[in-house]
Amino acid sequence: MAGTTGLPPPITVDPPPPQDVLIDWLSDVPDLLLLKILSFLPTHLAAQTSCLSRRFRHLWSSSPSLYFDCCSLRDDTAWFINMVDQALRCRDSSATLESFCLKTSYNSERCLPLYPVLGWIDRINELGVRHIDLTMDTGTAYQLFWDIFSIKSLESLHIKTFDLENYSHGFETVIACTRLKSLYLWFNMDSPDLTQLISGLPVLEYLELWAVEQDTVDISSPSVKTLKMECRCCKLIKLDFPKLETLRLVSHPCKLEMFQGEMPLVSKVEFRLSYFHNNMPLLVLERMLKTAANAKELKLSIQTYNGTCVETYLKCEMQLCFPRLECLQFSCNMCNLHLFQWEMPALRKANICLSFDKRFVPAVSSFLKHIANVVDLNFTIETYVHFENTYLRCSEMQLSFPRLEYLEFSCRMCLLELFQAEMPVLRKADIHLSNAKEEFVPPVSGFLKLLANVVDLKLIVKDDMDQFTPFNILVPYESLPLFPCLNNFELSTPCHEATIKDVINLLENAPVLNCLKMHHRDPCIARNKDKKKMYWRSKLPRNSEGNFQHSCFTDLHNRDEKSHAIKLLSRRLTSKKRKI
């Protein structure tokens, strides 16, 4: 065809707008997205956007949330009441109100009067509010209580009071909010009222109760799946939740005398018993743990008065079985750990924090044998008093963890000699040692031999403020074990000259080491003037930031890179280390 070249037509590109021309990107944003953004702002700030343009003049009145905080605004109660009144009066009635949040001042002189708040509750009821969050004094909350529970559209309610006076109101009308699924209450309520309230919510799924100070708590619900409750000095607790899946019970101080629970489907349980009272019988604790027999995750924290021995009221063993338990978090300062005879065949992860003295090392060893099949272990040893010298003469904890792959271990350096365990498949270890003294260094070498097969090792050592001069931590008497599989090593400790020499020796004993990270921890010199700062200064090479606080060496599997790393580490030493 004549006149054709067979080439595609040229592509035309619009020229860019001049730099002095401003593009109005905000006008292209849809109203739904703008309303979502405004919903995250306090209402008095969202209302200020009305001066931006005609489009924003009334946009804020359709925001899905209203948020009023008296504490964050100026000290003028009358102005605050007028502001809330105008915001609710200007509200677009056709727009759905998702949430209403009202927080009043903790100052008794700025407490809101009842009648304006009653009008606000009636207004948000007309707007079909779904979620309410209130923070106010207990007296006002109780007078609003039944007006709130008459809102049929309510799905979530959060009420918190900042004084815990006890009020007995009683039910005057039938609860109308049959759609309520989430309830959070933080104020003291009579047990009969609480029992009748919970039983009157047919679709409630999430229940959280705090500051319950009644002697008797008897609640039940056929629909609740999550229950969190804090009891103060309660003596009798009776729970009946056939569909419950998650339970969290805090008792402070714990004075329970009777516990009854029917929760066959519960899979996640947490019990926190603070100031475990000497009058609490073992049967109560045993019944509480039996409610978690089918749980997959169990958190148990028991704190006695100053870790006192509880032989007077725990005289028999608790033979319990948790066939489905996979994760255990156990914190206890009780001495009678040999009483906890538990079977946990499916346990894979454990977080154990124990406090004891030297007399109960065999009991601790016996308890740890019940978690021998774990794959992931976080073990912390705490003490009430200092037993540095006596601990070294105690019997060891001979343990075996044939499946353990990850270990996080925290204790005083003086306790390392107690922990003797076989961990043949251990691959990753995170070790935290405190109270480091030169006299406790020999057990470190023996403990590191237990970690000889790890691939990743992180070691944090805190020196003791009474130690005047630096000392070797990793290689006492040149007895550092070989690390044939160590690939990554991270060390956080005072990186003085002795530590650098230890690390150089470690490089020679780790043939496949690829990455080395070192962090200098400043020693406790300020509180101890006898320490000589010049001996404790960091001997790390200068990094890219121009300081000596941390260093990182990579590609150490290359012989040249390892030689270069040793050269850099040896540069600031007074006595040079030989090169490999």
mmCIF file of N, CA, C and O in Angstrom, residues 320-403:
data_model
loop_
_atom_site.group_PDB
_atom_site.id
_atom_site.type_symbol
_atom_site.label_atom_id
_atom_site.label_comp_id
_atom_site.label_asym_id
_atom_site.label_seq_id
_atom_site.Cartn_x
_atom_site.Cartn_y
_atom_site.Cartn_z
ATOM 1 N N LEU A 320 -1.385 -35.090 88.071
ATOM 2 C CA LEU A 320 -2.196 -34.511 87.005
ATOM 3 C C LEU A 320 -1.663 -34.933 85.651
ATOM 4 O O LEU A 320 -0.457 -35.185 85.489
ATOM 5 N N CYS A 321 -2.567 -34.997 84.691
ATOM 6 C CA CYS A 321 -2.197 -35.393 83.331
ATOM 7 C C CYS A 321 -2.750 -34.365 82.353
ATOM 8 O O CYS A 321 -3.934 -33.999 82.402
ATOM 9 N N PHE A 322 -1.872 -33.891 81.478
ATOM 10 C CA PHE A 322 -2.245 -32.946 80.421
ATOM 11 C C PHE A 322 -1.894 -33.589 79.083
ATOM 12 O O PHE A 322 -0.824 -33.333 78.516
ATOM 13 N N PRO A 323 -2.765 -34.428 78.541
ATOM 14 C CA PRO A 323 -2.400 -35.191 77.332
ATOM 15 C C PRO A 323 -2.233 -34.344 76.082
ATOM 16 O O PRO A 323 -1.517 -34.747 75.164
ATOM 17 N N ARG A 324 -2.866 -33.152 76.020
ATOM 18 C CA ARG A 324 -2.808 -32.316 74.810
ATOM 19 C C ARG A 324 -1.925 -31.095 74.980
ATOM 20 O O ARG A 324 -1.781 -30.303 74.052
ATOM 21 N N LEU A 325 -1.313 -30.930 76.128
ATOM 22 C CA LEU A 325 -0.546 -29.718 76.411
ATOM 23 C C LEU A 325 0.703 -29.645 75.536
ATOM 24 O O LEU A 325 1.537 -30.552 75.541
ATOM 25 N N GLU A 326 0.837 -28.529 74.804
ATOM 26 C CA GLU A 326 1.972 -28.318 73.910
ATOM 27 C C GLU A 326 2.887 -27.194 74.386
ATOM 28 O O GLU A 326 4.076 -27.201 74.071
ATOM 29 N N CYS A 327 2.342 -26.214 75.113
ATOM 30 C CA CYS A 327 3.130 -25.068 75.560
ATOM 31 C C CYS A 327 2.854 -24.824 77.039
ATOM 32 O O CYS A 327 1.694 -24.704 77.443
ATOM 33 N N LEU A 328 3.907 -24.749 77.845
ATOM 34 C CA LEU A 328 3.796 -24.524 79.283
ATOM 35 C C LEU A 328 4.640 -23.327 79.682
ATOM 36 O O LEU A 328 5.824 -23.251 79.339
ATOM 37 N N GLN A 329 4.022 -22.393 80.415
ATOM 38 C CA GLN A 329 4.734 -21.262 81.004
ATOM 39 C C GLN A 329 4.494 -21.312 82.502
ATOM 40 O O GLN A 329 3.375 -21.097 82.967
ATOM 41 N N PHE A 330 5.556 -21.586 83.257
ATOM 42 C CA PHE A 330 5.425 -21.854 84.684
ATOM 43 C C PHE A 330 6.389 -20.970 85.456
ATOM 44 O O PHE A 330 7.599 -20.989 85.224
ATOM 45 N N SER A 331 5.832 -20.157 86.359
ATOM 46 C CA SER A 331 6.631 -19.279 87.208
ATOM 47 C C SER A 331 6.224 -19.532 88.644
ATOM 48 O O SER A 331 5.041 -19.463 88.986
ATOM 49 N N CYS A 332 7.220 -19.812 89.496
ATOM 50 C CA CYS A 332 6.893 -20.223 90.853
ATOM 51 C C CYS A 332 8.074 -19.944 91.766
ATOM 52 O O CYS A 332 9.230 -20.127 91.384
ATOM 53 N N ASN A 333 7.780 -19.494 92.993
ATOM 54 C CA ASN A 333 8.809 -19.371 94.013
ATOM 55 C C ASN A 333 8.507 -20.270 95.209
ATOM 56 O O ASN A 333 8.966 -20.049 96.305
ATOM 57 N N MET A 334 7.704 -21.315 94.955
ATOM 58 C CA MET A 334 7.420 -22.297 95.991
ATOM 59 C C MET A 334 8.569 -23.298 96.078
ATOM 60 O O MET A 334 9.204 -23.630 95.079
ATOM 61 N N CYS A 335 8.805 -23.783 97.257
ATOM 62 C CA CYS A 335 9.904 -24.716 97.457
ATOM 63 C C CYS A 335 9.515 -26.152 97.135
ATOM 64 O O CYS A 335 10.361 -26.956 96.781
ATOM 65 N N ASN A 336 8.243 -26.493 97.266
ATOM 66 C CA ASN A 336 7.796 -27.876 97.153
ATOM 67 C C ASN A 336 7.493 -28.251 95.707
ATOM 68 O O ASN A 336 6.400 -28.713 95.385
ATOM 69 N N LEU A 337 8.443 -28.092 94.827
ATOM 70 C CA LEU A 337 8.211 -28.413 93.431
ATOM 71 C C LEU A 337 8.055 -29.903 93.197
ATOM 72 O O LEU A 337 7.500 -30.305 92.177
ATOM 73 N N HIS A 338 8.540 -30.733 94.114
ATOM 74 C CA HIS A 338 8.385 -32.169 93.935
ATOM 75 C C HIS A 338 6.931 -32.600 94.074
ATOM 76 O O HIS A 338 6.575 -33.725 93.700
ATOM 77 N N LEU A 339 6.042 -31.717 94.551
ATOM 78 C CA LEU A 339 4.625 -32.045 94.661
ATOM 79 C C LEU A 339 3.926 -32.000 93.312
ATOM 80 O O LEU A 339 2.870 -32.591 93.140
ATOM 81 N N PHE A 340 4.497 -31.293 92.341
ATOM 82 C CA PHE A 340 3.881 -31.166 91.023
ATOM 83 C C PHE A 340 4.303 -32.348 90.159
ATOM 84 O O PHE A 340 5.301 -32.284 89.432
ATOM 85 N N GLN A 341 3.557 -33.423 90.242
ATOM 86 C CA GLN A 341 3.817 -34.617 89.445
ATOM 87 C C GLN A 341 2.886 -34.584 88.242
ATOM 88 O O GLN A 341 1.732 -34.988 88.308
ATOM 89 N N TRP A 342 3.411 -34.081 87.132
ATOM 90 C CA TRP A 342 2.598 -33.876 85.940
ATOM 91 C C TRP A 342 3.072 -34.781 84.805
ATOM 92 O O TRP A 342 4.271 -35.007 84.634
ATOM 93 N N GLU A 343 2.103 -35.256 84.038
ATOM 94 C CA GLU A 343 2.394 -35.993 82.813
ATOM 95 C C GLU A 343 2.014 -35.118 81.629
ATOM 96 O O GLU A 343 0.850 -34.729 81.487
ATOM 97 N N MET A 344 2.992 -34.818 80.780
ATOM 98 C CA MET A 344 2.782 -33.938 79.630
ATOM 99 C C MET A 344 3.445 -34.554 78.411
ATOM 100 O O MET A 344 4.498 -34.096 77.956
ATOM 101 N N PRO A 345 2.870 -35.617 77.850
ATOM 102 C CA PRO A 345 3.551 -36.327 76.749
ATOM 103 C C PRO A 345 3.670 -35.527 75.471
ATOM 104 O O PRO A 345 4.570 -35.789 74.666
ATOM 105 N N ALA A 346 2.768 -34.544 75.233
ATOM 106 C CA ALA A 346 2.789 -33.780 73.978
ATOM 107 C C ALA A 346 3.504 -32.446 74.116
ATOM 108 O O ALA A 346 3.496 -31.653 73.174
ATOM 109 N N LEU A 347 4.140 -32.175 75.253
ATOM 110 C CA LEU A 347 4.767 -30.879 75.482
ATOM 111 C C LEU A 347 5.940 -30.658 74.533
ATOM 112 O O LEU A 347 6.810 -31.510 74.392
ATOM 113 N N ARG A 348 5.945 -29.470 73.899
ATOM 114 C CA ARG A 348 7.007 -29.132 72.956
ATOM 115 C C ARG A 348 7.716 -27.828 73.315
ATOM 116 O O ARG A 348 8.872 -27.628 72.939
ATOM 117 N N LYS A 349 7.060 -26.943 74.035
ATOM 118 C CA LYS A 349 7.652 -25.646 74.359
ATOM 119 C C LYS A 349 7.388 -25.336 75.817
ATOM 120 O O LYS A 349 6.268 -25.498 76.292
ATOM 121 N N ALA A 350 8.413 -24.885 76.537
ATOM 122 C CA ALA A 350 8.282 -24.598 77.964
ATOM 123 C C ALA A 350 9.052 -23.337 78.304
ATOM 124 O O ALA A 350 10.165 -23.115 77.819
ATOM 125 N N ASN A 351 8.443 -22.512 79.152
ATOM 126 C CA ASN A 351 9.065 -21.302 79.692
ATOM 127 C C ASN A 351 8.987 -21.410 81.206
ATOM 128 O O ASN A 351 7.922 -21.248 81.799
ATOM 129 N N ILE A 352 10.118 -21.703 81.848
ATOM 130 C CA ILE A 352 10.150 -22.012 83.270
ATOM 131 C C ILE A 352 10.977 -20.948 83.987
ATOM 132 O O ILE A 352 12.109 -20.658 83.604
ATOM 133 N N CYS A 353 10.394 -20.372 85.045
ATOM 134 C CA CYS A 353 11.093 -19.414 85.901
ATOM 135 C C CYS A 353 10.897 -19.861 87.342
ATOM 136 O O CYS A 353 9.772 -19.837 87.858
ATOM 137 N N LEU A 354 11.982 -20.266 87.999
ATOM 138 C CA LEU A 354 11.912 -20.840 89.334
ATOM 139 C C LEU A 354 12.800 -20.065 90.292
ATOM 140 O O LEU A 354 13.885 -19.601 89.924
ATOM 141 N N SER A 355 12.313 -19.930 91.516
ATOM 142 C CA SER A 355 13.085 -19.315 92.596
ATOM 143 C C SER A 355 13.157 -20.313 93.745
ATOM 144 O O SER A 355 12.125 -20.829 94.179
ATOM 145 N N PHE A 356 14.363 -20.575 94.219
ATOM 146 C CA PHE A 356 14.518 -21.579 95.277
ATOM 147 C C PHE A 356 15.856 -21.352 95.960
ATOM 148 O O PHE A 356 16.692 -20.572 95.505
ATOM 149 N N ASP A 357 16.071 -22.052 97.043
ATOM 150 C CA ASP A 357 17.366 -22.017 97.699
ATOM 151 C C ASP A 357 18.015 -23.393 97.574
ATOM 152 O O ASP A 357 17.457 -24.328 97.004
ATOM 153 N N LYS A 358 19.192 -23.539 98.142
ATOM 154 C CA LYS A 358 20.017 -24.721 97.890
ATOM 155 C C LYS A 358 19.414 -26.014 98.419
ATOM 156 O O LYS A 358 19.754 -27.094 97.954
ATOM 157 N N ARG A 359 18.461 -25.926 99.356
ATOM 158 C CA ARG A 359 17.880 -27.133 99.917
ATOM 159 C C ARG A 359 16.977 -27.870 98.941
ATOM 160 O O ARG A 359 16.741 -29.070 99.085
ATOM 161 N N PHE A 360 16.470 -27.166 97.919
ATOM 162 C CA PHE A 360 15.446 -27.738 97.067
ATOM 163 C C PHE A 360 15.940 -27.981 95.645
ATOM 164 O O PHE A 360 15.138 -28.053 94.720
ATOM 165 N N VAL A 361 17.237 -28.120 95.469
ATOM 166 C CA VAL A 361 17.767 -28.455 94.151
ATOM 167 C C VAL A 361 17.262 -29.803 93.671
ATOM 168 O O VAL A 361 16.875 -29.948 92.501
ATOM 169 N N PRO A 362 17.210 -30.858 94.499
ATOM 170 C CA PRO A 362 16.639 -32.136 94.022
ATOM 171 C C PRO A 362 15.178 -32.016 93.584
ATOM 172 O O PRO A 362 14.767 -32.669 92.621
ATOM 173 N N ALA A 363 14.382 -31.184 94.283
ATOM 174 C CA ALA A 363 12.983 -31.006 93.899
ATOM 175 C C ALA A 363 12.874 -30.330 92.533
ATOM 176 O O ALA A 363 12.030 -30.694 91.714
ATOM 177 N N VAL A 364 13.735 -29.348 92.277
ATOM 178 C CA VAL A 364 13.739 -28.683 90.972
ATOM 179 C C VAL A 364 14.141 -29.657 89.880
ATOM 180 O O VAL A 364 13.550 -29.693 88.802
ATOM 181 N N SER A 365 15.152 -30.467 90.161
ATOM 182 C CA SER A 365 15.591 -31.469 89.189
ATOM 183 C C SER A 365 14.483 -32.458 88.874
ATOM 184 O O SER A 365 14.273 -32.844 87.721
ATOM 185 N N SER A 366 13.730 -32.847 89.894
ATOM 186 C CA SER A 366 12.620 -33.772 89.684
ATOM 187 C C SER A 366 11.533 -33.153 88.829
ATOM 188 O O SER A 366 10.943 -33.819 87.967
ATOM 189 N N PHE A 367 11.267 -31.871 89.043
ATOM 190 C CA PHE A 367 10.233 -31.204 88.251
ATOM 191 C C PHE A 367 10.654 -31.070 86.790
ATOM 192 O O PHE A 367 9.847 -31.268 85.876
ATOM 193 N N LEU A 368 11.922 -30.742 86.542
ATOM 194 C CA LEU A 368 12.380 -30.541 85.171
ATOM 195 C C LEU A 368 12.371 -31.833 84.366
ATOM 196 O O LEU A 368 12.317 -31.799 83.130
ATOM 197 N N LYS A 369 12.402 -32.957 85.032
ATOM 198 C CA LYS A 369 12.359 -34.233 84.307
ATOM 199 C C LYS A 369 11.009 -34.450 83.639
ATOM 200 O O LYS A 369 10.901 -35.242 82.700
ATOM 201 N N HIS A 370 9.965 -33.737 84.109
ATOM 202 C CA HIS A 370 8.648 -33.884 83.484
ATOM 203 C C HIS A 370 8.561 -33.148 82.150
ATOM 204 O O HIS A 370 7.584 -33.349 81.417
ATOM 205 N N ILE A 371 9.526 -32.297 81.838
ATOM 206 C CA ILE A 371 9.508 -31.553 80.576
ATOM 207 C C ILE A 371 10.679 -31.976 79.690
ATOM 208 O O ILE A 371 11.171 -31.202 78.884
ATOM 209 N N ALA A 372 11.122 -33.217 79.844
ATOM 210 C CA ALA A 372 12.326 -33.676 79.144
ATOM 211 C C ALA A 372 12.141 -33.753 77.638
ATOM 212 O O ALA A 372 13.135 -33.732 76.896
ATOM 213 N N ASN A 373 10.903 -33.796 77.139
ATOM 214 C CA ASN A 373 10.670 -33.970 75.702
ATOM 215 C C ASN A 373 10.471 -32.647 74.959
ATOM 216 O O ASN A 373 10.060 -32.662 73.798
ATOM 217 N N VAL A 374 10.754 -31.522 75.602
ATOM 218 C CA VAL A 374 10.521 -30.237 74.942
ATOM 219 C C VAL A 374 11.522 -30.022 73.816
ATOM 220 O O VAL A 374 12.643 -30.560 73.834
ATOM 221 N N VAL A 375 11.102 -29.226 72.838
ATOM 222 C CA VAL A 375 11.962 -28.821 71.729
ATOM 223 C C VAL A 375 12.495 -27.418 71.942
ATOM 224 O O VAL A 375 13.600 -27.082 71.524
ATOM 225 N N ASP A 376 11.708 -26.580 72.634
ATOM 226 C CA ASP A 376 12.046 -25.175 72.878
ATOM 227 C C ASP A 376 11.935 -24.936 74.384
ATOM 228 O O ASP A 376 10.858 -25.105 74.964
ATOM 229 N N LEU A 377 13.039 -24.520 75.023
ATOM 230 C CA LEU A 377 13.054 -24.342 76.474
ATOM 231 C C LEU A 377 13.630 -22.976 76.824
ATOM 232 O O LEU A 377 14.723 -22.609 76.380
ATOM 233 N N ASN A 378 12.876 -22.224 77.635
ATOM 234 C CA ASN A 378 13.329 -20.966 78.220
ATOM 235 C C ASN A 378 13.365 -21.171 79.731
ATOM 236 O O ASN A 378 12.321 -21.269 80.374
ATOM 237 N N PHE A 379 14.566 -21.235 80.306
ATOM 238 C CA PHE A 379 14.730 -21.602 81.707
ATOM 239 C C PHE A 379 15.455 -20.480 82.439
ATOM 240 O O PHE A 379 16.554 -20.076 82.053
ATOM 241 N N THR A 380 14.815 -19.957 83.500
ATOM 242 C CA THR A 380 15.387 -18.884 84.308
ATOM 243 C C THR A 380 15.435 -19.335 85.755
ATOM 244 O O THR A 380 14.437 -19.816 86.296
ATOM 245 N N ILE A 381 16.591 -19.135 86.397
ATOM 246 C CA ILE A 381 16.762 -19.466 87.802
ATOM 247 C C ILE A 381 16.970 -18.166 88.566
ATOM 248 O O ILE A 381 17.871 -17.390 88.254
ATOM 249 N N GLU A 382 16.134 -17.964 89.569
ATOM 250 C CA GLU A 382 16.263 -16.803 90.435
ATOM 251 C C GLU A 382 16.456 -17.276 91.866
ATOM 252 O O GLU A 382 16.122 -18.404 92.216
ATOM 253 N N THR A 383 17.019 -16.395 92.697
ATOM 254 C CA THR A 383 17.263 -16.732 94.096
ATOM 255 C C THR A 383 16.756 -15.603 94.978
ATOM 256 O O THR A 383 16.682 -14.451 94.565
ATOM 257 N N TYR A 384 16.415 -15.949 96.209
ATOM 258 C CA TYR A 384 16.004 -14.932 97.170
ATOM 259 C C TYR A 384 17.209 -14.216 97.760
ATOM 260 O O TYR A 384 17.244 -13.015 97.903
ATOM 261 N N VAL A 385 18.215 -14.988 98.147
ATOM 262 C CA VAL A 385 19.401 -14.453 98.794
ATOM 263 C C VAL A 385 20.615 -14.987 98.066
ATOM 264 O O VAL A 385 20.525 -15.861 97.220
ATOM 265 N N HIS A 386 21.788 -14.482 98.411
ATOM 266 C CA HIS A 386 23.020 -14.881 97.743
ATOM 267 C C HIS A 386 23.545 -16.172 98.358
ATOM 268 O O HIS A 386 23.783 -16.258 99.561
ATOM 269 N N PHE A 387 23.714 -17.177 97.502
ATOM 270 C CA PHE A 387 24.261 -18.452 97.947
ATOM 271 C C PHE A 387 25.465 -18.825 97.072
ATOM 272 O O PHE A 387 25.619 -19.961 96.668
ATOM 273 N N GLU A 388 26.303 -17.843 96.730
ATOM 274 C CA GLU A 388 27.369 -18.101 95.788
ATOM 275 C C GLU A 388 28.273 -19.249 96.237
ATOM 276 O O GLU A 388 28.614 -20.134 95.470
ATOM 277 N N ASN A 389 28.679 -19.235 97.491
ATOM 278 C CA ASN A 389 29.622 -20.244 97.943
ATOM 279 C C ASN A 389 28.943 -21.579 98.212
ATOM 280 O O ASN A 389 29.488 -22.633 97.913
ATOM 281 N N THR A 390 27.749 -21.561 98.778
ATOM 282 C CA THR A 390 27.077 -22.809 99.117
ATOM 283 C C THR A 390 26.556 -23.540 97.887
ATOM 284 O O THR A 390 26.488 -24.754 97.877
ATOM 285 N N TYR A 391 26.178 -22.792 96.844
ATOM 286 C CA TYR A 391 25.644 -23.444 95.663
ATOM 287 C C TYR A 391 26.683 -24.354 95.014
ATOM 288 O O TYR A 391 26.355 -25.399 94.475
ATOM 289 N N LEU A 392 27.929 -23.951 95.053
ATOM 290 C CA LEU A 392 28.951 -24.749 94.392
ATOM 291 C C LEU A 392 29.166 -26.081 95.076
ATOM 292 O O LEU A 392 29.794 -26.960 94.518
ATOM 293 N N ARG A 393 28.635 -26.246 96.266
ATOM 294 C CA ARG A 393 28.777 -27.512 96.966
ATOM 295 C C ARG A 393 27.479 -28.311 96.981
ATOM 296 O O ARG A 393 27.363 -29.320 97.649
ATOM 297 N N CYS A 394 26.471 -27.851 96.208
ATOM 298 C CA CYS A 394 25.193 -28.546 96.162
ATOM 299 C C CYS A 394 25.242 -29.660 95.127
ATOM 300 O O CYS A 394 26.108 -29.706 94.255
ATOM 301 N N SER A 395 24.269 -30.551 95.219
ATOM 302 C CA SER A 395 24.168 -31.615 94.231
ATOM 303 C C SER A 395 23.734 -31.030 92.898
ATOM 304 O O SER A 395 22.991 -30.055 92.825
ATOM 305 N N GLU A 396 24.186 -31.629 91.808
ATOM 306 C CA GLU A 396 23.896 -31.124 90.488
ATOM 307 C C GLU A 396 22.530 -31.611 90.017
ATOM 308 O O GLU A 396 21.978 -32.589 90.521
ATOM 309 N N MET A 397 21.977 -30.886 89.039
ATOM 310 C CA MET A 397 20.734 -31.301 88.406
ATOM 311 C C MET A 397 21.099 -32.102 87.157
ATOM 312 O O MET A 397 21.418 -31.532 86.114
ATOM 313 N N GLN A 398 21.109 -33.405 87.262
ATOM 314 C CA GLN A 398 21.433 -34.276 86.148
ATOM 315 C C GLN A 398 20.190 -34.442 85.289
ATOM 316 O O GLN A 398 19.244 -35.139 85.659
ATOM 317 N N LEU A 399 20.174 -33.779 84.132
ATOM 318 C CA LEU A 399 18.997 -33.753 83.276
ATOM 319 C C LEU A 399 19.349 -34.236 81.884
ATOM 320 O O LEU A 399 20.521 -34.296 81.499
ATOM 321 N N SER A 400 18.304 -34.569 81.151
ATOM 322 C CA SER A 400 18.475 -35.009 79.771
ATOM 323 C C SER A 400 17.318 -34.469 78.933
ATOM 324 O O SER A 400 16.150 -34.657 79.287
ATOM 325 N N PHE A 401 17.668 -33.781 77.847
ATOM 326 C CA PHE A 401 16.678 -33.249 76.914
ATOM 327 C C PHE A 401 17.011 -33.781 75.521
ATOM 328 O O PHE A 401 17.686 -33.112 74.728
ATOM 329 N N PRO A 402 16.551 -34.975 75.197
ATOM 330 C CA PRO A 402 16.974 -35.604 73.928
ATOM 331 C C PRO A 402 16.450 -34.915 72.686
ATOM 332 O O PRO A 402 17.006 -35.102 71.608
ATOM 333 N N ARG A 403 15.361 -34.098 72.788
ATOM 334 C CA ARG A 403 14.776 -33.458 71.614
ATOM 335 C C ARG A 403 14.988 -31.952 71.590
ATOM 336 O O ARG A 403 14.522 -31.283 70.671
#
